[in-house]
PDB file of C-alpha atoms in Angstrom:
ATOM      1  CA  UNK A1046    -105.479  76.059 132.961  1.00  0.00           C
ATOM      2  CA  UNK A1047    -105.108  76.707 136.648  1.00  0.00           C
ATOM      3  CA  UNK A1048    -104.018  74.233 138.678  1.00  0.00           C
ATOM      4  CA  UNK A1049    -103.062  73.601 142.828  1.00  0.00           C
ATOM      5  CA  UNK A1050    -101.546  70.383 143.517  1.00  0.00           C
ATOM      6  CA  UNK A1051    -102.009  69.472 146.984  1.00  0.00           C
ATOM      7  CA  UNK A1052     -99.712  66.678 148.924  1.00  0.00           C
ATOM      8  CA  UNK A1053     -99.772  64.712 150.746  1.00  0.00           C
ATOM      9  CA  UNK A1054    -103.727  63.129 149.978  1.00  0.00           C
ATOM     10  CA  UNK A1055    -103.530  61.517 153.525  1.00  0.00           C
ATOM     11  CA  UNK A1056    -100.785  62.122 156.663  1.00  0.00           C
ATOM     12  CA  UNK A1057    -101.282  60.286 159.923  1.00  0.00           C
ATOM     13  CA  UNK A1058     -98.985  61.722 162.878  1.00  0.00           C
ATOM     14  CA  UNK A1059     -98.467  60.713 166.586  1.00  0.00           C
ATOM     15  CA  UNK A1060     -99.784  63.854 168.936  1.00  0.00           C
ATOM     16  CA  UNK A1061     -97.137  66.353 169.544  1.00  0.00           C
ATOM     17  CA  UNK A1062     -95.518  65.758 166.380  1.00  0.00           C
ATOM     18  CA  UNK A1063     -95.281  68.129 163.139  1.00  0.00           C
ATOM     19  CA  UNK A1064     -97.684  67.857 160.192  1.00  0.00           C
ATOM     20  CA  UNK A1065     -96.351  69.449 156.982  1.00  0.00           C
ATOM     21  CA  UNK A1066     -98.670  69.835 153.921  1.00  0.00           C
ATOM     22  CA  UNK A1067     -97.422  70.871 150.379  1.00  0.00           C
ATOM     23  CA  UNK A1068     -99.074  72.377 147.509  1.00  0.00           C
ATOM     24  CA  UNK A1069     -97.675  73.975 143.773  1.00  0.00           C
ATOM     25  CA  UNK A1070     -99.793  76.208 142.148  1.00  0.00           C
ATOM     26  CA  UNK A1071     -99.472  76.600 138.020  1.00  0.00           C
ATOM     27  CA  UNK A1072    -100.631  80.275 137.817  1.00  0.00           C
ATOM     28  CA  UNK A1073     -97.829  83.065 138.547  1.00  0.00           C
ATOM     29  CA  UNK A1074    -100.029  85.866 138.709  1.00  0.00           C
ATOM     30  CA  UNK A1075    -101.575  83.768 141.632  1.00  0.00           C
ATOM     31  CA  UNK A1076    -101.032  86.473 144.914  1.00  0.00           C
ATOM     32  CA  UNK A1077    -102.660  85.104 147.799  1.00  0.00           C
ATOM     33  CA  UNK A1078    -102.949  81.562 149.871  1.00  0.00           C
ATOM     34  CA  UNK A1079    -104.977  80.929 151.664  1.00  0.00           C
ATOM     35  CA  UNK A1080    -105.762  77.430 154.009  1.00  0.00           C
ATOM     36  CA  UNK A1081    -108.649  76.108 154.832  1.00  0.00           C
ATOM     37  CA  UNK A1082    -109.685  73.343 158.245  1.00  0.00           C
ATOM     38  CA  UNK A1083    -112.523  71.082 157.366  1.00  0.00           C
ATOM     39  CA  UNK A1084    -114.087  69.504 159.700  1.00  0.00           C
ATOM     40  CA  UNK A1085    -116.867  66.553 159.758  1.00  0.00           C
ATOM     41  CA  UNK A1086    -119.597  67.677 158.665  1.00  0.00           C
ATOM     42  CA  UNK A1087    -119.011  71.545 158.784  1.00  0.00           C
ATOM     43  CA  UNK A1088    -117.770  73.696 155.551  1.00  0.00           C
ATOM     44  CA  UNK A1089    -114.170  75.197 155.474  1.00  0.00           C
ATOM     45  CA  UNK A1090    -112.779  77.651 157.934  1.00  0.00           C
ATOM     46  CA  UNK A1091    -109.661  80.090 157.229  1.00  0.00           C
ATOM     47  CA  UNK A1092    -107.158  79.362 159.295  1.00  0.00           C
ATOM     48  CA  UNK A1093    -104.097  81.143 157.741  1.00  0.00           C
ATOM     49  CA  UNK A1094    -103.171  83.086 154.640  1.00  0.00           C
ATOM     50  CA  UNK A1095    -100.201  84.206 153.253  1.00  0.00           C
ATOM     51  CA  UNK A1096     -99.677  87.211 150.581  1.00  0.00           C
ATOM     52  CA  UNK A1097     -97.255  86.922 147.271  1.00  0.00           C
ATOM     53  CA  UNK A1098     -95.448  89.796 149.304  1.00  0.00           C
ATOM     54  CA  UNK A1099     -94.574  87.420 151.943  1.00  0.00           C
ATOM     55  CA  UNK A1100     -92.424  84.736 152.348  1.00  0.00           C
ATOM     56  CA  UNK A1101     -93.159  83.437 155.672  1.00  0.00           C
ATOM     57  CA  UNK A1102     -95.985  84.153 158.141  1.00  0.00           C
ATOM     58  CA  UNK A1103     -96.837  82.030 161.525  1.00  0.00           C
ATOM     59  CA  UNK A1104     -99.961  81.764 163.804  1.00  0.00           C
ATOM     60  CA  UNK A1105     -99.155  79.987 167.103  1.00  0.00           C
ATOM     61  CA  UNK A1106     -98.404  76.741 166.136  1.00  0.00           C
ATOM     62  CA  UNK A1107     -99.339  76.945 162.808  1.00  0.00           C
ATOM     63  CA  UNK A1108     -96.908  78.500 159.911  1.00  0.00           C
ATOM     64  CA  UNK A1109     -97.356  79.238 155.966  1.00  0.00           C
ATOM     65  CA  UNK A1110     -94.166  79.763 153.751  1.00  0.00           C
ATOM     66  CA  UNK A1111     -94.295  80.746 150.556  1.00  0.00           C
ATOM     67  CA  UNK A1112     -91.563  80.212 147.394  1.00  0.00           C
ATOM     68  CA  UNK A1113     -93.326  82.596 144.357  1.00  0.00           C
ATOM     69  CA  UNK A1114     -90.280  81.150 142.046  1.00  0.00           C
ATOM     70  CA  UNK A1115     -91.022  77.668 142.650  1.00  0.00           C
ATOM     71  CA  UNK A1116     -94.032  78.026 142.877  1.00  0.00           C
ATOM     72  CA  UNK A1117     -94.948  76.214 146.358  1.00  0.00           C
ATOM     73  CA  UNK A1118     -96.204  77.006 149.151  1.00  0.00           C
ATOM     74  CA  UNK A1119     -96.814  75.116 152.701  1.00  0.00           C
ATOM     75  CA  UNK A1120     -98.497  74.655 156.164  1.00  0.00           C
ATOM     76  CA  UNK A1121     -96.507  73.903 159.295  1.00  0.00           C
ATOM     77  CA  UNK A1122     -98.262  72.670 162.080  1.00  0.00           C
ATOM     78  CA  UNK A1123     -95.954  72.346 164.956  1.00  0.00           C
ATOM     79  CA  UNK A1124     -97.291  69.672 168.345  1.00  0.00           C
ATOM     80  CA  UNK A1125    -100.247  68.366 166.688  1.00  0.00           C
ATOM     81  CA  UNK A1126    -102.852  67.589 168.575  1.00  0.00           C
ATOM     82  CA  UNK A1127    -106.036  65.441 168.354  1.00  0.00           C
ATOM     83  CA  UNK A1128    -108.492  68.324 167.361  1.00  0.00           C
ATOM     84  CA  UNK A1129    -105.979  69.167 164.604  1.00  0.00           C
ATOM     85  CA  UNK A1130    -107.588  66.218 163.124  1.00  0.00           C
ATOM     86  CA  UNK A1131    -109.351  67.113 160.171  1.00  0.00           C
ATOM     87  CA  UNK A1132    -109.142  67.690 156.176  1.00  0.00           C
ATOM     88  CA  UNK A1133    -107.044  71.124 154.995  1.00  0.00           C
ATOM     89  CA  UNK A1134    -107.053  72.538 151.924  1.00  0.00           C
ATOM     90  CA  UNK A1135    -104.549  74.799 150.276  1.00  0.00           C
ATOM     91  CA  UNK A1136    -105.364  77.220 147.331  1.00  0.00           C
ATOM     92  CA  UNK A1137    -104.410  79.974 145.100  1.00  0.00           C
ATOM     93  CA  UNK A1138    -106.265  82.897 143.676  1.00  0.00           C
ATOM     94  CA  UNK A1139    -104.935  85.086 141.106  1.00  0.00           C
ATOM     95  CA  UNK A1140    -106.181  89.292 141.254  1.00  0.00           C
ATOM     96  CA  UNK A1141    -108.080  89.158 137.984  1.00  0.00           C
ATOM     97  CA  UNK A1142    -110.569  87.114 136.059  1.00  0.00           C
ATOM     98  CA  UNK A1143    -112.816  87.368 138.797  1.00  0.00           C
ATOM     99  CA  UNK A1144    -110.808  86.748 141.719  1.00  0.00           C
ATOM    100  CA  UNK A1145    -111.025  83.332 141.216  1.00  0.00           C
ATOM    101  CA  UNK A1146    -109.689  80.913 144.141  1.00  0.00           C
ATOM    102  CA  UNK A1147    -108.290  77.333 142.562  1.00  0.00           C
ATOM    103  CA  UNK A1148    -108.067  74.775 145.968  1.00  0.00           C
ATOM    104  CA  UNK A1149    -106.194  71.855 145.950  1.00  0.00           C
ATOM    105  CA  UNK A1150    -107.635  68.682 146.296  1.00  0.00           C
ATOM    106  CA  UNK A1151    -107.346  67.990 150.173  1.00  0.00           C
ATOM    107  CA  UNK A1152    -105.055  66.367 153.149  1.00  0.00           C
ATOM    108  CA  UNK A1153    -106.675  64.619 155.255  1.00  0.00           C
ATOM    109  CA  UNK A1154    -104.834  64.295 158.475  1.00  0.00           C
ATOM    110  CA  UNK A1155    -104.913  62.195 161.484  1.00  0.00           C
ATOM    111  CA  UNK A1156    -103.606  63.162 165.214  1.00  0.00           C
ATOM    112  CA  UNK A1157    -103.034  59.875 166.830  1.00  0.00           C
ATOM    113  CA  UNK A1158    -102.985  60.726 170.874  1.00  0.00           C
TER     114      UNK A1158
ATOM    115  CA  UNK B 879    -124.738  86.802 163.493  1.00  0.00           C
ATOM    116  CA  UNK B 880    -125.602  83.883 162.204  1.00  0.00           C
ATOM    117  CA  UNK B 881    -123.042  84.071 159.528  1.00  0.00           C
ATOM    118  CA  UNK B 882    -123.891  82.014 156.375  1.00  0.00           C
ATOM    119  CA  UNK B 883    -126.644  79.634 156.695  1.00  0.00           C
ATOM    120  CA  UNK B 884    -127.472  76.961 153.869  1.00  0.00           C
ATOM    121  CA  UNK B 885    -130.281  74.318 153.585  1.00  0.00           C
ATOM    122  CA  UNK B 886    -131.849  72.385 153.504  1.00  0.00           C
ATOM    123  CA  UNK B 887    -128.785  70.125 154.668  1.00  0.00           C
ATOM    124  CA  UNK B 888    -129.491  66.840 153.037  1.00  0.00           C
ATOM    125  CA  UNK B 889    -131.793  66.142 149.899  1.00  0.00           C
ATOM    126  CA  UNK B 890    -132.348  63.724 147.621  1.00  0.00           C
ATOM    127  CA  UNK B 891    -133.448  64.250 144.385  1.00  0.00           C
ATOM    128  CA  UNK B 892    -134.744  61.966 141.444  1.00  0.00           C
ATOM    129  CA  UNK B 893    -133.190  62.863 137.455  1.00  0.00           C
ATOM    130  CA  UNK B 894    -134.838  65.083 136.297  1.00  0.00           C
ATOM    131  CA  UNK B 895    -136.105  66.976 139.286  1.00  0.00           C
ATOM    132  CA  UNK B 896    -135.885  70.707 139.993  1.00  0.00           C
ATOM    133  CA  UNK B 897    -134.760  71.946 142.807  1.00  0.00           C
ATOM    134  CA  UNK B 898    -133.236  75.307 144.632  1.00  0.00           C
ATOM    135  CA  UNK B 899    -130.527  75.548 147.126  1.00  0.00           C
ATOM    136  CA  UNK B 900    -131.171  78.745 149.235  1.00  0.00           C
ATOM    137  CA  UNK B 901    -128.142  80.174 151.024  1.00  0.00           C
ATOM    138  CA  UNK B 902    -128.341  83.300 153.060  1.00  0.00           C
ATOM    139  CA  UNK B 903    -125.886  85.659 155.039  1.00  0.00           C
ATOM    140  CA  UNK B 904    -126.440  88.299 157.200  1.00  0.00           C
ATOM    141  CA  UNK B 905    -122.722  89.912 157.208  1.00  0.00           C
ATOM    142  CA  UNK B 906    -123.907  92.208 154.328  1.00  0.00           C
ATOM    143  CA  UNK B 907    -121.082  90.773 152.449  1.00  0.00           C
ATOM    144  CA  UNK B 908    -120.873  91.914 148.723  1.00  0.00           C
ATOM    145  CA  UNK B 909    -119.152  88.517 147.355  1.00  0.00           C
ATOM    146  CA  UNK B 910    -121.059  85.606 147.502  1.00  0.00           C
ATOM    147  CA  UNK B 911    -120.357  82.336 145.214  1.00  0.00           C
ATOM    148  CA  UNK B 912    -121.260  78.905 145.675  1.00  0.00           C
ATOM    149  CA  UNK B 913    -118.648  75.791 145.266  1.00  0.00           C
ATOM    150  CA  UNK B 914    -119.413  71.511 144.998  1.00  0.00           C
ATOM    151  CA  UNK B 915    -116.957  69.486 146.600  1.00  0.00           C
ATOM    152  CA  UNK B 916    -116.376  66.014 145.110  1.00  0.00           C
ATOM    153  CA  UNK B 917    -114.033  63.435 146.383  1.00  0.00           C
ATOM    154  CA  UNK B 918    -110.270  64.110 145.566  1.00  0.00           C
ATOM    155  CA  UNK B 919    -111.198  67.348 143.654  1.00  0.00           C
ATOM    156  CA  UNK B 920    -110.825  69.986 146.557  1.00  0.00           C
ATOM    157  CA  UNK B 921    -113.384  72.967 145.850  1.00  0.00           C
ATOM    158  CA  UNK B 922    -114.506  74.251 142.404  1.00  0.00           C
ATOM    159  CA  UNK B 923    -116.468  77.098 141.586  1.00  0.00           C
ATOM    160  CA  UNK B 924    -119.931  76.888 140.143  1.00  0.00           C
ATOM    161  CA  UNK B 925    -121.254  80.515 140.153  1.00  0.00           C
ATOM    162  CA  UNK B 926    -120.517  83.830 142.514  1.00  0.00           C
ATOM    163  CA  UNK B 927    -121.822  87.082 142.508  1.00  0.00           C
ATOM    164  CA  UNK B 928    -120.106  90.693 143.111  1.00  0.00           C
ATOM    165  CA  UNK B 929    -123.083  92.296 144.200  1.00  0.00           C
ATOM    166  CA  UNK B 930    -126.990  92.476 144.136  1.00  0.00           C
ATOM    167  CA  UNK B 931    -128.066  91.883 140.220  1.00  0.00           C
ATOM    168  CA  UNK B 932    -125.089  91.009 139.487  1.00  0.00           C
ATOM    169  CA  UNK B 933    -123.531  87.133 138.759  1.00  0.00           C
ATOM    170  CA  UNK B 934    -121.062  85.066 136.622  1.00  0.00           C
ATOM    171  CA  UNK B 935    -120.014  81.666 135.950  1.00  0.00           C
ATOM    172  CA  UNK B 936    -116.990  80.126 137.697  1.00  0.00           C
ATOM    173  CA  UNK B 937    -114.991  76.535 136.412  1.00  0.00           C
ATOM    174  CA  UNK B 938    -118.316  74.194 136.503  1.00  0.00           C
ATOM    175  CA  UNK B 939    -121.358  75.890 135.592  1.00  0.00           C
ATOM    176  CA  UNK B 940    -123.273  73.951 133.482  1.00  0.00           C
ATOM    177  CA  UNK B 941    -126.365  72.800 135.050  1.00  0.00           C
ATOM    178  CA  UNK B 942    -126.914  75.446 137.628  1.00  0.00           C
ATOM    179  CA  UNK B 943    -128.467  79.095 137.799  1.00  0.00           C
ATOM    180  CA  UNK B 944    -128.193  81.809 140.000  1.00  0.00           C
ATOM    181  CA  UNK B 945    -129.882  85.309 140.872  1.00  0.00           C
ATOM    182  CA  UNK B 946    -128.794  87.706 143.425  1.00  0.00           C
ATOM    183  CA  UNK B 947    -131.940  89.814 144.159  1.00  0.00           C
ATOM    184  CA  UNK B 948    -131.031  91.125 147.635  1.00  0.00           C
ATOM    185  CA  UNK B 949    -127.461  91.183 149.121  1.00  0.00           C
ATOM    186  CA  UNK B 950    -128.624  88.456 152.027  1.00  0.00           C
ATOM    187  CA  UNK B 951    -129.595  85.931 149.216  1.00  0.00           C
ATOM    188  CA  UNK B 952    -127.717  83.848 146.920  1.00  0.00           C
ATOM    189  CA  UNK B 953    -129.953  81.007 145.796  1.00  0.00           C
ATOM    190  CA  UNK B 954    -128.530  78.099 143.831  1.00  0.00           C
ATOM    191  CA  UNK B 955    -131.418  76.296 141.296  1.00  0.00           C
ATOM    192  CA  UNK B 956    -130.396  72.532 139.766  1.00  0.00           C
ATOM    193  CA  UNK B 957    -133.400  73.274 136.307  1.00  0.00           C
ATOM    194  CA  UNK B 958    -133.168  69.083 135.791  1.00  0.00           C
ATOM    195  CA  UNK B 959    -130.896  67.291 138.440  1.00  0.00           C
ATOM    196  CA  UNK B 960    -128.255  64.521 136.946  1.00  0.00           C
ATOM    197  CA  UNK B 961    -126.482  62.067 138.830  1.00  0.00           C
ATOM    198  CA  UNK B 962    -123.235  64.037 138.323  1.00  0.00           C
ATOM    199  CA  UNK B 963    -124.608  66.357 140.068  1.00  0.00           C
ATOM    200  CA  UNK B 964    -124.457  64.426 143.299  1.00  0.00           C
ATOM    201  CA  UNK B 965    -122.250  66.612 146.154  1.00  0.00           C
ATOM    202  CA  UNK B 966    -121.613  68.712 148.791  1.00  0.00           C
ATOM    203  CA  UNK B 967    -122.832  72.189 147.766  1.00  0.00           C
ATOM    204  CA  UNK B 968    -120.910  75.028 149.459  1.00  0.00           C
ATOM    205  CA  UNK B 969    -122.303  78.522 149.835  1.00  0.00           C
ATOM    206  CA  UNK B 970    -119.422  81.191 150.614  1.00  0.00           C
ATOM    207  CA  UNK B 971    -119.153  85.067 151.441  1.00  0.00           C
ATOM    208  CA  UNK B 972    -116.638  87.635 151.559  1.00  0.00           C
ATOM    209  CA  UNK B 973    -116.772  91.733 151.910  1.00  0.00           C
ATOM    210  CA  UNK B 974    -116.628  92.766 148.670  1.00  0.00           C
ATOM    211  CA  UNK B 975    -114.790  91.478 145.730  1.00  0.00           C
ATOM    212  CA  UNK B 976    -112.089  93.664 145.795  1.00  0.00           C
ATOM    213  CA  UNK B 977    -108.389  92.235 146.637  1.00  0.00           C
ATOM    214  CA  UNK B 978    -107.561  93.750 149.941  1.00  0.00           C
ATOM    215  CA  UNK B 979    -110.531  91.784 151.397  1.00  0.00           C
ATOM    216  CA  UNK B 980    -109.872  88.059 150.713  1.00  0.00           C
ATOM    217  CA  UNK B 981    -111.716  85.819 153.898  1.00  0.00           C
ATOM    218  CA  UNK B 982    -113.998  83.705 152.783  1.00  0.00           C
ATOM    219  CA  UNK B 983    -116.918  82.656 154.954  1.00  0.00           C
ATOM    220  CA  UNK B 984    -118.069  79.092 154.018  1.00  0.00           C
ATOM    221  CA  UNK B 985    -121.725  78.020 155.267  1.00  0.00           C
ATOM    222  CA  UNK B 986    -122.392  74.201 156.683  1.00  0.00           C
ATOM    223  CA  UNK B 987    -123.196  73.042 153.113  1.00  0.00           C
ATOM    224  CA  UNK B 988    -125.840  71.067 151.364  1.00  0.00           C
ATOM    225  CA  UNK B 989    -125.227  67.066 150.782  1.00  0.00           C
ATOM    226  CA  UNK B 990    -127.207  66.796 147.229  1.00  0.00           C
ATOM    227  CA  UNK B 991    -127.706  62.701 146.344  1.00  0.00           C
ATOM    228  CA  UNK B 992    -129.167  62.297 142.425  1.00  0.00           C
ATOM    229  CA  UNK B 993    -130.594  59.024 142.059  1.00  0.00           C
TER     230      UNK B 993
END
């Protein structure tokens, strides 16, 4: 079936470093990735997404690129900073069977100031 | 707007206990589903709807029911809780279900505990 694999599970950096996050989806008709910011206690929040048409696409300091014939896809986050600190999740959602959005299973990452 | 609201927020059921998660959006947002998040399993899909009176299973169905009577409304009922069903209960909206509309609005979830 389906699958996102999402890595790494946990990534501590020092503030002002980068924080890359990596994820392989299964399904090629997959078209669009989106990633999600969790923070404590609050559901997930879009933060960037990235069409199959795409290869690259940046927000400030944040960045998704996109390899269709590998199959991966990541986030960039360029001078981290403490309120980066929370859990991200990539997924993958493929234009039929319902539009259904697979998520991987979670970074959790940790800004160190 | 308030956006999607879920509650109660924390609730802790007994087996075999009934109970209904209300979620509620006032976007006017077509799409509505609802997802559990478990520990090390990201986000799966229990049950969305494309519209009013209309709703399908997603990956993880079994033990839940929907309805969609009014587009605001997307109630999630647990007919005789389990302790597997202990999680974080997500309700989510987008537009409509179509492709060229794809944000997802997540609401503050539900923290279900099945003793």
């Amino acid at each position: 079936g389906e699958n996102v694999e999402q890595h790494p599970s946990t990534l501590s950096v020092q503030e002002g470093d980068s924080a890359v996050i990596k994820c392989t989806y299964s399904d090629s008709a997959s078209n669009y990735f989106p990633w999600y910011k969790q923070e404590l206690g609050k559901g997930p929040q879009l933060i960037i997404d990235i069409r199959s048409n795409v290869g690259e696409k940046k927000d400030q300091r944040i960045a998704v690129t996109l390899n269709k014939t590998a199959k991966h896809f990541s986030l960039h986050i360029t001078e981290t900073q403490p309120e980066d600190s929370a859990v991200y999740f990539c997924a993958a959602r493929r234009p039929q069977g319902g539009f259904k959005t697979i998520f991987g299973a979670g970074t959790r990452l940790f800004v160190k100031a | 707007n308030a956006g999607v609201t879920q509650t109660p927020k924390f609730q802790v059921l007994k087996t075999g206990q009934s109970m209904t998660l209300q979620c509620a959006q006032d976007m006017n947002h077509e799409y509505m589903s609802w997802y559990r998040q478990d520990p090390g399993m990201g986000l799966r899909l229990i049950h969305y709807s494309v519209g009013a009176g209309i709703t399908d299973q997603g990956e993880v169905p079994n033990g839940y029911n929907v309805s969609r009577s009014t587009t605001e409304d997307f109630p999630l009922r647990l007919l005789s809780a389990a302790p597997s069903q202990t999680s974080v209960y997500f309700c989510a909206s987008k537009t409509d279900w179509t492709a060229s509309t794809d944000t997802q609005y997540f609401g503050p979830g539900t923290r279900l505990t099945v003793l």
